[in-house]
Short mmCIF file of N, CA and C in Angstrom, two decimals:
data_model
loop_
_atom_site.label_atom_id
_atom_site.label_comp_id
_atom_site.label_asym_id
_atom_site.label_seq_id
_atom_site.Cartn_x
_atom_site.Cartn_y
_atom_site.Cartn_z
N MET A 1 0.94 -1.25 0.08
CA MET A 1 -0.01 -0.05 -0.07
C MET A 1 0.75 1.15 -0.07
N SER A 2 0.59 2.09 -1.07
CA SER A 2 1.18 3.34 -1.00
C SER A 2 0.62 4.50 -0.26
N SER A 3 1.46 5.37 0.24
CA SER A 3 0.86 6.59 1.04
C SER A 3 0.18 7.48 0.02
N TYR A 4 -0.77 8.46 0.70
CA TYR A 4 -1.46 9.34 -0.44
C TYR A 4 -0.41 10.50 -0.36
N ALA A 5 0.51 10.73 0.57
CA ALA A 5 1.46 11.68 0.47
C ALA A 5 2.97 11.30 0.63
N THR A 6 3.68 11.81 0.13
CA THR A 6 5.10 11.54 0.47
C THR A 6 5.76 12.54 1.32
N GLU A 7 6.75 12.06 1.88
CA GLU A 7 7.52 12.97 3.15
C GLU A 7 7.93 14.20 2.37
N GLN A 8 8.44 14.39 1.36
CA GLN A 8 8.63 15.62 0.61
C GLN A 8 7.42 16.66 0.64
N GLU A 9 6.40 15.67 0.08
CA GLU A 9 5.07 16.58 0.18
C GLU A 9 4.72 17.17 1.34
N GLY A 10 4.95 16.28 2.25
CA GLY A 10 4.50 16.94 3.83
C GLY A 10 5.66 18.00 4.20
N ILE A 11 6.87 17.79 3.67
CA ILE A 11 7.84 18.88 4.28
C ILE A 11 7.32 20.14 3.65
N THR A 12 6.96 20.07 2.24
CA THR A 12 6.33 21.28 1.60
C THR A 12 5.15 21.98 2.11
N TYR A 13 4.32 21.10 2.27
CA TYR A 13 3.03 21.50 2.85
C TYR A 13 3.24 22.16 4.36
N LEU A 14 3.92 21.52 5.06
CA LEU A 14 4.26 22.11 6.55
C LEU A 14 5.22 23.22 6.74
N ALA A 15 5.82 23.50 5.70
CA ALA A 15 6.90 24.52 5.75
C ALA A 15 6.67 25.75 6.64
N THR A 16 5.45 26.16 6.17
CA THR A 16 4.96 27.62 6.69
C THR A 16 3.75 27.58 7.79
N ARG A 17 3.92 26.19 8.61
CA ARG A 17 2.86 26.07 9.66
C ARG A 17 3.63 25.98 10.78
N LEU A 18 2.91 26.64 11.97
CA LEU A 18 3.36 26.45 13.28
C LEU A 18 2.60 25.22 13.85
N GLY A 19 3.27 24.60 15.01
CA GLY A 19 2.84 23.66 15.77
C GLY A 19 2.91 22.24 15.27
N VAL A 20 4.11 22.09 14.40
CA VAL A 20 4.35 20.78 13.52
C VAL A 20 5.62 20.28 14.19
N GLU A 21 6.08 20.79 15.33
CA GLU A 21 7.19 20.23 16.03
C GLU A 21 7.35 18.57 15.84
N ALA A 22 6.12 17.94 16.04
CA ALA A 22 6.46 16.38 16.11
C ALA A 22 7.04 16.02 14.73
N TRP A 23 6.56 16.71 13.86
CA TRP A 23 6.88 16.29 12.44
C TRP A 23 8.53 16.76 12.31
N ASP A 24 8.72 17.82 12.41
CA ASP A 24 10.20 18.61 12.50
C ASP A 24 11.24 17.46 13.06
N ASP A 25 10.87 17.07 14.24
CA ASP A 25 11.64 16.34 15.22
C ASP A 25 11.49 14.71 14.81
N ALA A 26 10.65 14.21 13.94
CA ALA A 26 10.80 12.78 13.79
C ALA A 26 11.91 12.56 12.60
N SER A 27 12.17 11.30 12.81
CA SER A 27 13.08 10.75 11.65
C SER A 27 12.30 10.67 10.28
N SER A 28 13.13 10.54 9.33
CA SER A 28 12.38 10.33 7.92
C SER A 28 11.72 9.20 7.86
N ALA A 29 12.28 7.98 8.65
CA ALA A 29 11.49 6.77 8.72
C ALA A 29 10.05 6.93 9.57
N ASP A 30 10.03 7.53 10.37
CA ASP A 30 9.08 7.76 11.48
C ASP A 30 8.00 8.56 10.74
N ARG A 31 8.50 9.54 9.95
CA ARG A 31 7.48 10.53 9.03
C ARG A 31 6.77 9.30 8.02
N THR A 32 7.66 8.59 7.30
CA THR A 32 7.20 7.60 6.32
C THR A 32 6.33 6.50 7.08
N LYS A 33 6.35 6.20 8.29
CA LYS A 33 5.42 5.29 8.98
C LYS A 33 4.22 5.93 9.30
N ALA A 34 4.50 7.18 9.70
CA ALA A 34 3.14 8.02 9.96
C ALA A 34 2.29 8.29 8.85
N LEU A 35 2.76 8.54 7.72
CA LEU A 35 1.99 8.96 6.25
C LEU A 35 1.31 7.75 6.08
N ALA A 36 2.04 6.50 6.11
CA ALA A 36 1.37 5.14 5.91
C ALA A 36 0.17 4.88 6.72
N ASP A 37 0.53 5.01 8.12
CA ASP A 37 -0.55 4.87 9.07
C ASP A 37 -1.72 5.79 8.78
N ALA A 38 -1.57 7.04 8.50
CA ALA A 38 -2.78 8.05 8.44
C ALA A 38 -3.28 7.38 6.94
N THR A 39 -2.76 6.94 5.92
CA THR A 39 -3.40 6.49 4.77
C THR A 39 -4.25 5.33 5.11
N ARG A 40 -3.59 4.40 5.74
CA ARG A 40 -4.67 3.22 6.32
C ARG A 40 -5.81 3.70 7.06
N ARG A 41 -5.74 4.77 7.85
CA ARG A 41 -6.90 5.22 8.52
C ARG A 41 -7.82 5.82 7.82
N ILE A 42 -7.40 6.87 6.80
CA ILE A 42 -8.10 7.24 5.79
C ILE A 42 -8.92 6.30 5.04
N ASP A 43 -8.20 5.48 4.76
CA ASP A 43 -8.79 4.21 3.70
C ASP A 43 -9.97 3.34 4.66
N CYS A 44 -9.85 3.57 5.87
CA CYS A 44 -11.07 2.74 6.50
C CYS A 44 -12.34 3.63 6.72
N LEU A 45 -12.32 4.81 6.20
CA LEU A 45 -13.72 5.62 5.96
C LEU A 45 -14.35 5.31 4.79
N LYS A 46 -15.57 5.63 4.75
CA LYS A 46 -16.53 5.25 3.81
C LYS A 46 -16.56 6.50 2.86
N PHE A 47 -16.60 6.13 1.49
CA PHE A 47 -16.48 7.32 0.48
C PHE A 47 -17.64 7.02 -0.65
N GLN A 48 -17.90 7.95 -1.38
CA GLN A 48 -18.77 7.70 -2.36
C GLN A 48 -18.27 7.04 -3.57
N GLY A 49 -18.65 6.66 -4.32
CA GLY A 49 -18.36 6.01 -5.63
C GLY A 49 -17.42 4.78 -5.56
N SER A 50 -16.67 4.47 -6.61
CA SER A 50 -15.80 3.29 -6.54
C SER A 50 -14.42 3.81 -6.70
N LYS A 51 -13.54 2.66 -6.63
CA LYS A 51 -11.97 3.01 -6.81
C LYS A 51 -11.94 3.22 -8.28
N LEU A 52 -10.98 3.86 -8.66
CA LEU A 52 -10.73 3.85 -10.14
C LEU A 52 -10.24 2.61 -10.68
N VAL A 53 -9.62 1.66 -10.12
CA VAL A 53 -9.26 0.50 -10.52
C VAL A 53 -9.61 -0.56 -9.30
N PHE A 54 -10.64 -1.55 -9.57
CA PHE A 54 -10.91 -2.25 -8.54
C PHE A 54 -9.87 -3.04 -7.67
N SER A 55 -8.76 -3.44 -8.31
CA SER A 55 -7.64 -4.07 -7.53
C SER A 55 -6.63 -3.02 -6.99
N GLN A 56 -6.85 -1.99 -7.08
CA GLN A 56 -5.89 -0.81 -6.36
C GLN A 56 -5.79 -1.10 -4.94
N ASP A 57 -4.70 -0.86 -4.33
CA ASP A 57 -4.95 -1.03 -2.63
C ASP A 57 -5.44 -0.04 -2.01
N ASN A 58 -5.29 1.19 -2.56
CA ASN A 58 -5.96 2.32 -1.75
C ASN A 58 -7.46 2.81 -2.38
N GLN A 59 -8.05 3.51 -1.40
CA GLN A 59 -9.37 3.89 -1.88
C GLN A 59 -9.21 5.09 -2.83
N PHE A 60 -8.32 5.88 -3.08
CA PHE A 60 -8.07 6.83 -4.13
C PHE A 60 -6.83 6.38 -5.02
N PRO A 61 -6.81 6.79 -6.39
CA PRO A 61 -7.85 7.59 -6.84
C PRO A 61 -9.43 7.16 -7.11
N ARG A 62 -10.38 7.63 -7.18
CA ARG A 62 -11.72 7.27 -7.31
C ARG A 62 -12.22 7.25 -8.73
N GLU A 63 -13.34 6.79 -9.21
CA GLU A 63 -13.73 6.73 -10.51
C GLU A 63 -13.73 8.19 -11.03
N ASP A 64 -13.39 8.42 -12.17
CA ASP A 64 -13.38 9.63 -13.08
C ASP A 64 -12.07 10.50 -12.40
N GLN A 65 -11.22 10.16 -11.58
CA GLN A 65 -9.94 10.88 -11.08
C GLN A 65 -8.78 10.00 -11.57
N THR A 66 -7.82 10.59 -11.90
CA THR A 66 -6.33 9.99 -12.52
C THR A 66 -5.53 10.00 -11.31
N VAL A 67 -5.61 11.36 -10.29
CA VAL A 67 -4.74 11.23 -9.17
C VAL A 67 -5.45 11.27 -7.62
N VAL A 68 -4.84 11.21 -6.72
CA VAL A 68 -5.31 11.45 -5.54
C VAL A 68 -5.51 12.81 -5.43
N PRO A 69 -6.69 13.32 -4.89
CA PRO A 69 -7.07 14.72 -4.72
C PRO A 69 -6.27 15.41 -3.74
N THR A 70 -6.03 16.75 -3.94
CA THR A 70 -4.95 17.27 -2.94
C THR A 70 -5.60 17.47 -1.85
N ALA A 71 -6.67 17.49 -1.34
CA ALA A 71 -7.57 17.42 0.01
C ALA A 71 -7.38 16.07 0.89
N ILE A 72 -7.26 14.90 -0.08
CA ILE A 72 -6.84 13.83 0.51
C ILE A 72 -5.23 13.84 0.88
N GLN A 73 -4.62 14.31 0.17
CA GLN A 73 -2.98 14.43 0.53
C GLN A 73 -2.90 15.24 1.76
N TYR A 74 -3.51 16.41 1.79
CA TYR A 74 -3.30 17.29 2.92
C TYR A 74 -3.90 16.60 4.39
N ALA A 75 -5.28 15.97 4.31
CA ALA A 75 -5.69 15.33 5.28
C ALA A 75 -4.62 14.05 5.92
N THR A 76 -4.00 13.57 4.88
CA THR A 76 -3.00 12.50 5.08
C THR A 76 -1.88 13.01 5.89
N ILE A 77 -1.39 14.18 5.44
CA ILE A 77 -0.16 14.90 6.16
C ILE A 77 -0.71 15.13 7.48
N GLU A 78 -1.79 15.93 7.70
CA GLU A 78 -2.31 16.56 9.01
C GLU A 78 -2.56 15.30 9.83
N LEU A 79 -3.04 14.27 9.65
CA LEU A 79 -3.20 12.97 10.49
C LEU A 79 -1.75 12.40 10.90
N ALA A 80 -0.84 12.44 9.72
CA ALA A 80 0.56 12.07 10.26
C ALA A 80 1.18 12.83 11.33
N VAL A 81 0.76 14.18 11.07
CA VAL A 81 1.40 15.03 12.31
C VAL A 81 0.83 14.75 13.45
N ALA A 82 -0.66 14.55 13.69
CA ALA A 82 -1.27 14.34 14.79
C ALA A 82 -0.62 12.95 15.33
N LEU A 83 -0.40 11.91 14.71
CA LEU A 83 -0.12 10.71 15.03
C LEU A 83 1.45 10.77 15.71
N LEU A 84 2.06 11.28 14.94
CA LEU A 84 3.68 11.47 15.50
C LEU A 84 3.57 12.50 16.78
N ASP A 85 2.35 13.29 17.02
CA ASP A 85 2.41 13.95 17.98
C ASP A 85 1.44 13.24 19.26
N ASP A 86 1.29 11.85 19.27
CA ASP A 86 0.77 10.96 19.78
C ASP A 86 -0.82 11.41 20.09
N VAL A 87 -1.31 11.94 19.09
CA VAL A 87 -2.82 12.30 19.32
C VAL A 87 -3.43 10.94 18.60
N ARG A 88 -4.57 10.39 19.43
CA ARG A 88 -5.01 9.16 18.79
C ARG A 88 -6.58 9.66 18.25
N PRO A 89 -6.67 9.72 17.09
CA PRO A 89 -8.00 10.12 16.65
C PRO A 89 -9.30 9.56 17.01
N GLU A 90 -9.24 8.34 17.41
CA GLU A 90 -10.40 7.41 17.65
C GLU A 90 -10.73 7.71 19.10
N GLU A 91 -9.65 8.13 19.96
CA GLU A 91 -10.01 8.59 21.38
C GLU A 91 -10.47 10.00 21.35
N GLU A 92 -9.90 10.92 20.62
CA GLU A 92 -10.37 12.24 20.25
C GLU A 92 -11.97 12.36 20.05
N MET A 93 -12.15 11.21 19.22
CA MET A 93 -14.09 11.28 18.97
C MET A 93 -14.83 11.07 20.04
N ILE A 94 -14.11 9.75 20.91
CA ILE A 94 -14.91 9.58 22.07
C ILE A 94 -14.86 10.58 23.18
N ASN A 95 -13.79 11.43 23.19
CA ASN A 95 -13.80 12.34 24.23
C ASN A 95 -14.53 13.31 23.85
N ARG A 96 -15.05 13.67 22.51
CA ARG A 96 -15.88 14.78 22.11
C ARG A 96 -17.17 14.42 21.94
N SER A 97 -17.48 13.18 22.35
CA SER A 97 -18.94 12.61 22.33
C SER A 97 -19.69 13.10 23.77
#
C-alpha cells in the first residue's frame, strides 16, 4: 500500500505552519510510517463512488479521477502530524462525544 502523500510533500505543505514540532523532530523513517498509518486510517472511512481500478490497494484515486485529490493528500499529512504527536483520533472522537 502506498501513502497518499510523500515525505517531501509533507515537508513542503508544513513548511509555513506552526505547531508541527512532532513532524520536524521525527526521523524520515518515522514520517514515512506516520504517512502510511494515516493512509490506512483514511482508507477505513466510507467514500462515495468506486475505486478507479478495483484491484488498487488504496481507496483513491476514485472513479473519474487519475490522481489522489489534494484534499486527501493534505488530510493524510495532517493526520500523520497528529499521530507523530501521539494524538489518537479514535480517542479524540470518544472524548468529544
